Short mmCIF file of C-alpha atoms and ligand atoms in Angstrom, two decimals:
data_model
loop_
_atom_site.label_atom_id
_atom_site.label_comp_id
_atom_site.label_asym_id
_atom_site.label_seq_id
_atom_site.Cartn_x
_atom_site.Cartn_y
_atom_site.Cartn_z
CA MET A 46 0.00 0.00 0.00
CA PRO A 47 1.47 3.45 -0.85
CA VAL A 48 2.58 5.55 2.13
CA ALA A 49 -0.09 8.22 1.58
CA ALA A 50 -2.80 5.58 1.55
CA GLN A 51 -1.42 4.02 4.74
CA ASN A 52 -1.53 7.37 6.55
CA GLU A 53 -5.01 7.93 5.28
CA LEU A 54 -6.14 4.82 7.11
CA ASN A 55 -4.75 5.96 10.44
CA VAL A 56 -7.98 6.97 12.18
CA TYR A 57 -6.17 9.09 14.72
CA GLU A 58 -4.75 11.23 11.92
CA SER A 59 -8.22 11.52 10.40
CA ALA A 60 -9.65 12.67 13.73
CA GLU A 61 -6.78 15.12 14.23
CA ALA A 62 -7.09 16.59 10.74
CA ARG A 63 -10.69 17.62 11.38
CA PHE A 64 -9.78 18.93 14.84
CA GLU A 65 -7.01 21.07 13.32
CA ILE A 66 -9.33 22.60 10.69
CA ALA A 67 -12.06 23.31 13.22
CA ALA A 68 -9.64 24.71 15.82
CA GLU A 69 -8.19 27.07 13.24
CA ARG A 70 -11.61 28.27 12.05
CA LEU A 71 -12.58 28.80 15.66
CA GLY A 72 -9.37 30.71 16.40
CA LEU A 73 -8.73 28.50 19.42
CA GLU A 74 -6.20 29.95 21.87
CA GLN A 75 -2.88 28.12 22.00
CA GLY A 76 -3.35 26.74 25.56
CA LEU A 77 -6.84 25.44 24.88
CA TYR A 78 -5.70 23.94 21.60
CA HIS A 79 -2.97 21.90 23.29
CA TYR A 80 -5.19 20.86 26.16
CA MET A 81 -7.82 19.46 23.81
CA LYS A 82 -5.47 17.92 21.29
CA TYR A 83 -3.98 15.38 23.72
CA PRO A 84 -5.77 12.77 25.82
CA GLU A 85 -5.78 13.10 29.60
CA ARG A 86 -4.55 9.54 30.07
CA GLU A 87 -3.90 6.30 28.23
CA ILE A 88 -3.69 3.00 30.05
CA THR A 89 -2.44 -0.29 28.62
CA VAL A 90 -3.23 -3.47 30.53
CA TYR A 91 -1.97 -6.99 29.94
CA ILE A 92 -4.73 -9.42 30.72
CA PRO A 93 -3.98 -13.04 31.61
CA VAL A 94 -6.84 -15.32 30.61
CA ALA A 95 -7.10 -19.04 31.32
CA PHE A 96 -8.73 -20.83 28.40
CA ASP A 97 -11.24 -23.61 29.04
CA ASN A 98 -8.49 -26.15 28.34
CA GLY A 99 -6.21 -24.64 31.02
CA HIS A 100 -3.87 -22.90 28.59
CA VAL A 101 -3.11 -19.27 29.64
CA GLU A 102 -2.70 -16.38 27.23
CA ILE A 103 -2.01 -12.69 27.75
CA PHE A 104 -4.29 -10.22 25.94
CA THR A 105 -3.56 -6.51 25.49
CA GLY A 106 -6.23 -3.99 26.46
CA TYR A 107 -6.49 -0.21 26.43
CA ARG A 108 -8.53 2.52 28.02
CA VAL A 109 -8.05 6.10 26.89
CA LEU A 110 -9.65 9.07 28.62
CA HIS A 111 -9.53 11.91 26.14
CA SER A 112 -11.37 14.51 28.19
CA SER A 113 -13.21 14.88 31.48
CA VAL A 114 -13.66 18.63 31.09
CA ARG A 115 -17.45 18.51 30.71
CA GLY A 116 -18.06 15.41 32.83
CA PRO A 117 -16.98 11.80 33.39
CA GLY A 118 -15.39 9.96 30.48
CA LYS A 119 -17.87 8.09 28.33
CA GLY A 120 -17.22 5.57 25.61
CA GLY A 121 -17.50 2.00 24.47
CA VAL A 122 -15.22 -0.98 24.82
CA ARG A 123 -14.26 -2.70 21.57
CA PHE A 124 -13.22 -6.36 21.39
CA ALA A 125 -11.61 -6.96 18.00
CA PRO A 126 -8.45 -8.55 16.59
CA ASP A 127 -7.21 -5.32 14.99
CA VAL A 128 -7.80 -2.83 17.82
CA SER A 129 -4.82 -0.51 18.26
CA ILE A 130 -3.95 2.31 20.63
CA ASN A 131 -4.25 4.74 17.71
CA GLU A 132 -7.77 3.60 17.01
CA VAL A 133 -8.81 3.78 20.68
CA ARG A 134 -7.24 7.24 20.98
CA ALA A 135 -9.17 8.50 17.95
CA LEU A 136 -12.41 6.96 19.17
CA ALA A 137 -11.93 8.53 22.62
CA ALA A 138 -11.48 12.00 21.08
CA TRP A 139 -14.55 11.47 18.90
CA MET A 140 -16.53 10.66 22.05
CA THR A 141 -15.55 14.02 23.54
CA TRP A 142 -16.75 15.86 20.44
CA LYS A 143 -19.86 13.68 20.11
CA CYS A 144 -21.00 14.28 23.71
CA ALA A 145 -20.37 17.99 23.24
CA VAL A 146 -22.27 18.20 19.90
CA VAL A 147 -25.40 16.83 21.55
CA ASN A 148 -24.60 18.80 24.70
CA ILE A 149 -24.66 16.01 27.26
CA PRO A 150 -22.48 16.34 30.37
CA PHE A 151 -19.85 13.73 29.56
CA GLY A 152 -16.27 13.79 28.41
CA GLY A 153 -14.83 11.26 25.99
CA ALA A 154 -13.20 7.87 26.52
CA LYS A 155 -12.83 4.55 24.75
CA GLY A 156 -11.47 1.09 25.45
CA GLY A 157 -10.41 -1.93 23.51
CA VAL A 158 -9.01 -5.41 23.85
CA ILE A 159 -7.10 -7.11 21.06
CA CYS A 160 -8.98 -10.39 20.74
CA ASP A 161 -11.36 -12.23 18.45
CA PRO A 162 -14.56 -12.64 20.48
CA ASP A 163 -15.88 -15.17 17.94
CA LYS A 164 -13.02 -17.50 18.82
CA LEU A 165 -13.53 -17.36 22.59
CA SER A 166 -16.07 -19.36 24.57
CA LYS A 167 -18.58 -17.49 26.71
CA ALA A 168 -16.66 -18.46 29.86
CA GLU A 169 -13.37 -17.23 28.35
CA LEU A 170 -14.97 -13.95 27.32
CA GLU A 171 -16.32 -13.51 30.82
CA ARG A 172 -12.87 -14.08 32.38
CA LEU A 173 -11.29 -11.68 29.89
CA THR A 174 -13.91 -8.99 30.59
CA ARG A 175 -13.69 -9.35 34.35
CA ARG A 176 -9.90 -9.21 34.45
CA TYR A 177 -9.85 -6.19 32.09
CA THR A 178 -12.34 -4.49 34.42
CA ALA A 179 -10.44 -5.43 37.58
CA GLN A 180 -7.25 -3.92 36.14
CA LEU A 181 -9.10 -0.69 35.37
CA ALA A 182 -11.39 -0.65 38.42
CA ASP A 183 -9.62 2.37 39.95
CA TRP A 184 -10.25 4.39 36.81
CA PHE A 185 -13.84 3.40 36.11
CA GLY A 186 -16.78 4.81 38.06
CA PRO A 187 -20.05 6.69 37.51
CA GLU A 188 -18.21 9.98 38.15
CA ARG A 189 -14.95 8.93 36.50
CA ASP A 190 -15.27 6.90 33.35
CA VAL A 191 -18.35 5.01 32.16
CA PRO A 192 -17.91 2.22 29.57
CA ALA A 193 -20.55 1.03 27.08
CA PRO A 194 -20.78 -1.60 24.33
CA ASP A 195 -19.09 -1.22 20.98
CA ILE A 196 -17.98 -3.67 18.28
CA GLY A 197 -17.61 -7.15 19.77
CA THR A 198 -19.19 -6.31 23.13
CA ASN A 199 -22.82 -6.29 24.20
CA GLU A 200 -25.28 -6.11 27.10
CA GLN A 201 -23.82 -9.25 28.67
CA THR A 202 -20.31 -7.75 28.59
CA MET A 203 -21.68 -4.66 30.38
CA ALA A 204 -23.32 -6.86 33.02
CA TRP A 205 -19.94 -8.54 33.71
CA ILE A 206 -18.17 -5.17 33.92
CA MET A 207 -20.83 -3.85 36.28
CA ASP A 208 -20.65 -6.91 38.52
CA THR A 209 -16.84 -6.95 38.65
CA TYR A 210 -16.75 -3.25 39.49
CA ALA A 211 -19.47 -3.73 42.15
CA MET A 212 -17.45 -6.52 43.79
CA HIS A 213 -14.38 -4.25 43.93
CA VAL A 214 -16.11 -1.20 45.38
CA ARG A 215 -18.39 -3.39 47.54
CA GLN A 216 -21.63 -1.78 46.49
CA ALA A 217 -24.09 -2.20 43.64
CA THR A 218 -23.17 0.54 41.16
CA THR A 219 -25.37 0.24 38.11
CA ALA A 220 -24.34 3.64 36.71
CA VAL A 221 -20.75 2.48 36.11
CA VAL A 222 -21.70 1.19 32.65
CA THR A 223 -24.46 1.86 30.15
CA GLY A 224 -25.95 -0.40 27.52
CA LYS A 225 -26.80 -2.88 30.29
CA PRO A 226 -29.64 -5.40 30.19
CA LEU A 227 -32.99 -3.92 31.29
CA ASP A 228 -33.04 -6.23 34.32
CA LEU A 229 -29.84 -4.61 35.61
CA GLY A 230 -30.75 -0.95 35.28
CA GLY A 231 -30.56 -0.62 31.50
CA SER A 232 -32.73 1.93 29.72
CA GLN A 233 -35.71 1.34 27.51
CA GLY A 234 -34.80 2.27 23.97
CA ARG A 235 -31.00 2.01 24.40
CA ARG A 236 -30.64 -0.95 22.04
CA GLU A 237 -32.28 0.92 19.16
CA ALA A 238 -31.00 4.37 20.12
CA THR A 239 -28.12 4.76 17.66
CA GLY A 240 -30.28 3.57 14.76
CA ARG A 241 -33.13 5.79 15.91
CA GLY A 242 -30.82 8.80 16.06
CA LEU A 243 -29.70 8.08 12.49
CA MET A 244 -33.29 7.79 11.34
CA LEU A 245 -34.18 11.11 13.01
CA CYS A 246 -31.23 12.81 11.31
CA CYS A 247 -32.26 11.36 7.93
CA ASN A 248 -35.78 12.74 8.45
CA LYS A 249 -34.36 16.19 9.14
CA ALA A 250 -31.97 16.08 6.15
CA VAL A 251 -34.69 14.86 3.79
CA ALA A 252 -36.99 17.69 4.90
CA GLN A 253 -34.18 20.23 4.55
CA LEU A 254 -33.36 19.07 1.01
CA ARG A 255 -37.08 18.94 0.14
CA MET A 256 -36.87 15.28 -0.77
CA LYS A 257 -39.75 12.84 -0.35
CA ARG A 258 -39.20 10.07 2.14
CA GLU A 259 -41.17 7.53 0.14
CA ASN A 260 -38.92 8.16 -2.89
CA CYS A 261 -35.72 7.71 -0.92
CA ARG A 262 -33.67 4.61 -1.64
CA VAL A 263 -31.34 3.72 1.21
CA ILE A 264 -28.21 1.55 1.42
CA VAL A 265 -26.88 0.46 4.80
CA GLN A 266 -23.46 -1.12 5.28
CA GLY A 267 -23.30 -3.10 8.54
CA PHE A 268 -26.07 -5.23 9.99
CA GLY A 269 -25.13 -5.19 13.66
CA ASN A 270 -26.60 -3.10 16.44
CA VAL A 271 -26.39 0.16 14.51
CA GLY A 272 -26.97 -1.05 10.94
CA TYR A 273 -29.84 -3.38 11.74
CA HIS A 274 -31.78 -0.89 13.87
CA ALA A 275 -31.14 1.94 11.42
CA SER A 276 -32.41 -0.23 8.52
CA LEU A 277 -35.45 -1.36 10.45
CA LEU A 278 -36.43 2.09 11.70
CA LEU A 279 -35.84 3.70 8.31
CA HIS A 280 -37.88 0.93 6.67
CA GLU A 281 -40.70 1.49 9.19
CA ALA A 282 -40.51 5.25 8.57
CA GLY A 283 -41.25 4.71 4.87
CA TYR A 284 -37.80 4.63 3.28
CA LYS A 285 -36.93 1.86 0.83
CA ILE A 286 -33.87 -0.15 1.90
CA ILE A 287 -32.35 -1.30 -1.39
CA GLY A 288 -28.97 -2.43 -0.09
CA VAL A 289 -27.67 -4.12 3.04
CA ALA A 290 -24.32 -5.70 3.84
CA ASP A 291 -22.36 -7.21 6.65
CA ILE A 292 -18.86 -8.65 6.87
CA HIS A 293 -19.92 -11.67 4.75
CA GLY A 294 -21.14 -9.59 1.81
CA GLY A 295 -24.11 -7.58 0.64
CA LEU A 296 -27.43 -7.78 -1.15
CA TYR A 297 -28.73 -5.21 -3.57
CA ASN A 298 -32.43 -5.24 -4.39
CA GLU A 299 -34.14 -2.35 -6.14
CA LYS A 300 -37.52 -3.57 -4.94
CA GLY A 301 -36.45 -3.13 -1.33
CA HIS A 302 -35.54 -5.56 1.45
CA ASP A 303 -37.78 -6.94 4.17
CA ILE A 304 -35.57 -6.09 7.13
CA GLY A 305 -37.53 -8.17 9.65
CA LYS A 306 -37.11 -11.34 7.56
CA LEU A 307 -33.46 -10.60 6.95
CA TYR A 308 -32.91 -10.19 10.69
CA ASP A 309 -34.53 -13.55 11.33
CA TRP A 310 -32.30 -15.15 8.68
CA VAL A 311 -29.09 -13.72 10.13
CA TYR A 312 -29.80 -13.74 13.86
CA ALA A 313 -32.38 -16.49 14.47
CA GLN A 314 -31.27 -18.92 11.77
CA HIS A 315 -27.58 -17.92 11.91
CA LYS A 316 -27.25 -17.98 8.13
CA PRO A 317 -24.91 -15.74 6.06
CA LEU A 318 -26.65 -12.50 5.03
CA PRO A 319 -25.77 -12.74 1.30
CA GLU A 320 -27.41 -16.20 1.11
CA PHE A 321 -30.86 -14.84 2.03
CA PRO A 322 -33.22 -16.50 -0.50
CA GLY A 323 -34.62 -14.10 -3.09
CA GLY A 324 -32.62 -11.28 -1.52
CA GLY A 325 -31.46 -9.83 -4.84
CA GLU A 326 -28.05 -9.36 -6.40
CA LYS A 327 -25.03 -10.38 -4.33
CA VAL A 328 -22.40 -7.67 -4.04
CA SER A 329 -19.33 -7.39 -1.85
CA SER A 330 -19.41 -5.66 1.56
CA GLN A 331 -17.59 -2.71 0.04
CA GLU A 332 -19.19 -2.54 -3.41
CA ILE A 333 -22.57 -1.87 -1.79
CA LEU A 334 -21.26 1.60 -0.91
CA PHE A 335 -20.97 2.56 -4.56
CA ARG A 336 -24.42 1.59 -5.78
CA PRO A 337 -26.66 4.59 -6.58
CA CYS A 338 -29.01 5.54 -3.78
CA ASP A 339 -30.46 8.62 -2.09
CA ILE A 340 -29.14 7.92 1.40
CA LEU A 341 -25.99 5.96 2.18
CA VAL A 342 -25.52 4.80 5.77
CA PRO A 343 -22.09 3.30 6.45
CA ALA A 344 -22.72 1.60 9.81
CA ALA A 345 -20.00 -1.05 9.98
CA THR A 346 -16.52 0.18 10.65
CA GLU A 347 -14.01 2.94 9.93
CA ASN A 348 -12.09 3.85 6.74
CA GLN A 349 -14.70 2.63 4.28
CA ILE A 350 -14.87 5.78 2.14
CA THR A 351 -11.36 6.90 1.23
CA ALA A 352 -9.65 9.28 -1.20
CA GLN A 353 -9.27 6.28 -3.53
CA ASN A 354 -12.96 5.42 -3.75
CA ALA A 355 -14.93 8.52 -2.65
CA HIS A 356 -15.52 9.53 -6.29
CA ARG A 357 -17.61 6.36 -6.66
CA VAL A 358 -20.06 7.24 -3.88
CA ASP A 359 -23.38 8.01 -5.56
CA CYS A 360 -25.84 9.36 -3.01
CA ARG A 361 -27.50 12.63 -2.02
CA ILE A 362 -27.14 12.18 1.75
CA LEU A 363 -24.27 10.44 3.55
CA CYS A 364 -25.45 9.57 7.05
CA GLU A 365 -22.58 8.13 9.07
CA GLY A 366 -23.55 5.39 11.52
CA ALA A 367 -20.07 4.00 12.14
CA ASN A 368 -17.34 6.04 13.78
CA GLY A 369 -14.93 7.36 11.18
CA PRO A 370 -16.32 5.58 8.07
CA THR A 371 -15.03 8.45 5.88
CA THR A 372 -11.34 9.36 6.01
CA SER A 373 -10.31 13.01 6.23
CA HIS A 374 -8.68 12.60 2.80
CA ALA A 375 -12.09 11.72 1.34
CA ASP A 376 -13.90 14.71 2.87
CA GLN A 377 -13.02 17.06 0.06
CA VAL A 378 -14.17 14.67 -2.68
CA ILE A 379 -17.48 14.15 -0.90
CA GLU A 380 -17.89 17.91 -0.49
CA GLN A 381 -17.11 18.57 -4.15
CA LYS A 382 -19.79 16.07 -5.12
CA GLY A 383 -22.31 18.18 -3.20
CA ILE A 384 -23.27 15.33 -0.89
CA PHE A 385 -25.09 16.39 2.27
CA VAL A 386 -23.09 14.83 5.12
CA ILE A 387 -24.49 13.93 8.51
CA PRO A 388 -21.14 13.39 10.26
CA ASP A 389 -20.60 10.51 12.65
CA ILE A 390 -20.25 12.67 15.75
CA LEU A 391 -23.78 13.93 15.11
CA GLY A 392 -25.47 11.06 13.24
CA ASN A 393 -24.58 8.22 15.60
CA ALA A 394 -24.88 10.26 18.80
CA GLY A 395 -28.28 8.73 19.60
CA GLY A 396 -26.50 5.85 21.34
CA VAL A 397 -24.53 7.96 23.77
CA THR A 398 -27.54 10.21 24.33
CA VAL A 399 -29.65 7.31 25.57
CA SER A 400 -26.60 6.05 27.49
CA TYR A 401 -26.72 9.40 29.24
CA PHE A 402 -30.43 8.85 29.94
CA GLU A 403 -29.56 5.42 31.32
CA TRP A 404 -26.92 6.91 33.64
CA VAL A 405 -29.41 9.55 34.82
CA GLN A 406 -32.10 6.91 35.48
CA ASP A 407 -29.65 4.65 37.36
CA ARG A 408 -28.55 7.52 39.55
CA GLN A 409 -32.14 8.57 40.20
CA GLY A 410 -33.25 4.96 40.70
CA PHE A 411 -36.28 5.98 38.69
CA PHE A 412 -36.95 4.62 35.22
CA TRP A 413 -38.70 6.19 32.26
CA ARG A 414 -41.16 4.77 29.77
CA GLU A 415 -39.82 3.96 26.30
CA SER A 416 -41.95 6.73 24.80
CA GLU A 417 -40.36 9.22 27.23
CA VAL A 418 -36.85 8.07 26.27
CA ASN A 419 -37.65 8.32 22.56
CA GLU A 420 -39.23 11.76 22.88
CA ARG A 421 -36.22 13.12 24.75
CA LEU A 422 -33.90 11.53 22.21
CA GLN A 423 -35.82 13.15 19.36
CA ASP A 424 -35.51 16.49 21.10
CA VAL A 425 -31.76 16.18 21.50
CA MET A 426 -31.11 14.89 17.97
CA GLU A 427 -33.27 17.47 16.22
CA ARG A 428 -31.88 20.37 18.22
CA SER A 429 -28.30 19.23 17.62
CA PHE A 430 -28.94 18.71 13.90
CA ASP A 431 -30.38 22.23 13.62
CA GLN A 432 -27.45 23.77 15.47
CA VAL A 433 -24.86 22.06 13.27
CA VAL A 434 -26.62 22.82 9.98
CA GLU A 435 -27.27 26.42 10.98
CA TYR A 436 -23.62 26.88 11.94
CA ALA A 437 -22.53 25.41 8.60
CA GLU A 438 -24.83 27.73 6.66
CA VAL A 439 -23.98 30.89 8.57
CA HIS A 440 -20.20 30.31 8.57
CA GLY A 441 -19.82 28.68 5.16
CA VAL A 442 -18.23 25.43 6.36
CA ASN A 443 -19.31 21.85 5.69
CA ASN A 444 -21.48 20.00 8.18
CA ARG A 445 -18.61 17.94 9.55
CA ILE A 446 -16.44 20.93 10.36
CA ALA A 447 -19.51 22.73 11.75
CA ALA A 448 -20.14 19.80 14.12
CA TYR A 449 -16.52 19.86 15.29
CA ILE A 450 -16.64 23.62 15.81
CA VAL A 451 -19.87 23.46 17.83
CA ALA A 452 -18.32 20.68 19.95
CA ILE A 453 -14.86 22.18 20.40
CA ASP A 454 -16.36 25.54 21.30
CA ARG A 455 -18.46 23.93 24.06
CA VAL A 456 -15.46 22.11 25.52
CA ALA A 457 -13.34 25.28 25.24
CA ARG A 458 -15.90 27.33 27.14
CA ALA A 459 -16.04 24.76 29.94
CA LEU A 460 -12.27 24.57 30.06
CA LYS A 461 -11.91 28.35 30.28
CA LEU A 462 -14.30 28.42 33.22
CA ARG A 463 -12.46 25.61 34.98
CA GLY A 464 -9.03 27.10 34.25
CA PHE A 465 -5.75 25.21 34.16
CA TYR A 466 -5.15 23.56 37.53
CA ALA A 467 -1.44 23.50 38.26
P1 NAD B 758 -21.71 -4.65 15.69
O1 NAD B 758 -20.52 -5.47 16.04
O2 NAD B 758 -23.01 -4.89 16.37
O3 NAD B 758 -21.99 -4.73 14.11
C1 NAD B 758 -21.02 -4.47 13.14
C2 NAD B 758 -21.62 -4.89 11.80
O4 NAD B 758 -20.74 -4.48 10.75
C3 NAD B 758 -21.78 -6.39 11.64
O5 NAD B 758 -22.95 -6.65 10.88
C4 NAD B 758 -20.54 -6.80 10.83
O6 NAD B 758 -20.74 -7.99 10.08
C5 NAD B 758 -20.42 -5.60 9.93
N1 NAD B 758 -19.08 -5.38 9.39
C6 NAD B 758 -17.90 -5.38 10.02
N2 NAD B 758 -16.91 -5.11 9.15
C7 NAD B 758 -17.49 -4.93 7.96
C8 NAD B 758 -17.02 -4.62 6.66
N3 NAD B 758 -15.73 -4.45 6.43
N4 NAD B 758 -17.92 -4.49 5.66
C9 NAD B 758 -19.22 -4.65 5.87
N5 NAD B 758 -19.74 -4.95 7.06
C10 NAD B 758 -18.88 -5.09 8.10
O7 NAD B 758 -21.23 -3.13 15.91
P2 NAD B 758 -22.16 -1.86 16.09
O8 NAD B 758 -22.39 -1.63 17.54
O9 NAD B 758 -23.30 -1.93 15.15
O10 NAD B 758 -21.14 -0.71 15.63
C11 NAD B 758 -20.94 -0.40 14.24
C12 NAD B 758 -20.24 0.94 14.16
O11 NAD B 758 -21.04 1.94 14.80
C13 NAD B 758 -18.87 1.04 14.83
O12 NAD B 758 -18.08 1.94 14.11
C14 NAD B 758 -19.20 1.62 16.20
O13 NAD B 758 -18.09 2.26 16.79
C15 NAD B 758 -20.26 2.61 15.80
N6 NAD B 758 -21.17 3.02 16.87
C16 NAD B 758 -21.87 2.12 17.60
C17 NAD B 758 -22.78 2.56 18.56
C18 NAD B 758 -23.65 1.61 19.33
O14 NAD B 758 -24.53 2.10 20.07
N7 NAD B 758 -23.50 0.31 19.20
C19 NAD B 758 -22.94 3.95 18.80
C20 NAD B 758 -22.20 4.85 18.02
C21 NAD B 758 -21.33 4.37 17.05
#
């Protein structure tokens, strides 16, 4: 791979490039700039795990706290074979900006463990999760740093983190993680929240561009928590989902997919998505991104739209479900094509918003109805969308840079008030 292309795929550089542009537009003072550019702390842990057969292996895990200026660190834990400190660092910074864009009182953090969860038994995963948590127990806490699920982790992982933490601090502490099962203090609507936030942003963008929802053809890459719920909710809202894909490949069908049946095929019958009978034309996981559509929702992983392929994207609205699906090198190409971008730190912020609601409910010990959660989420997403788009229009920047500026400005104001403790 050429050197330029390699750098392009370094997500931390992508995150930094946008920060630099936004900081310059904002005229950020030198001290504030440096404070926000670097994470507050990065921890590496080496996690011994006994396999079911008695063999012991050491796994590497990370937790990065990018900022606690506006509140406790908040961010998911990723279990994947290719997690790196660079990736976790970028994701932690994005969490800071994301929480600030939607104006919730959290900072940004992220964690990861280099492992392949598909190759570990449930018992091995539990031991790995508990030991990772035990090694970070002093840094986690409802007022310190609050993990959540991400790629390769789920509600069960959060339950193990919560229990391990509770055993260490010797008290039930449900608010130490979000994305928990409902029976353990989880929130109604959390599972669907990221997809719902994406759907709400699409509704706003479609109205703004005077498009008709029923004429909108949508392609979604990724059929996990984010991709599946986004597809389902968009389908239910009247959009036509003509393309879906997961890691095994994609299906393109101009007539539209039945998302409920596809879910059953993949998750109840455990069959490969591209083999869904009568599902349409098989295309690769990446090629699906380049089929013509009105709304493209990359909701799988980072670095999917790059300087090398951005010219092939053929949509009116790019609504980013994944974190960092578009590299900073691709931004310009997408802008030149006149594509309306709903950037990741805005589009997928529904998840962390309902995580915030979950944290609030846990701390109150008082739980809300699903309709209440969804109404409050709609409020937050629509207000945040309006603020970003208005900023972009008034200041002549693209939506992504506008989102960064809104976020960085909020963190900067909080930081100025707090001052630099020495
Ligand atoms: P997940 O593990 O539930 O699902 C990931 C999906 O993407 C799976 O269907 C997988 O098969 C597919 N996939 C992986 N690599 C792919 C590839 N190269 N091409 C096509 N498909 C691929 O994860 P998730 O929770 O849905 O997260 C997806 C993305 O959204 C990540 O970037 C994550 O950081 C981001 N995100 C998640 C949440 C959340 O609430 N879960 C919130 C905000 C952002």
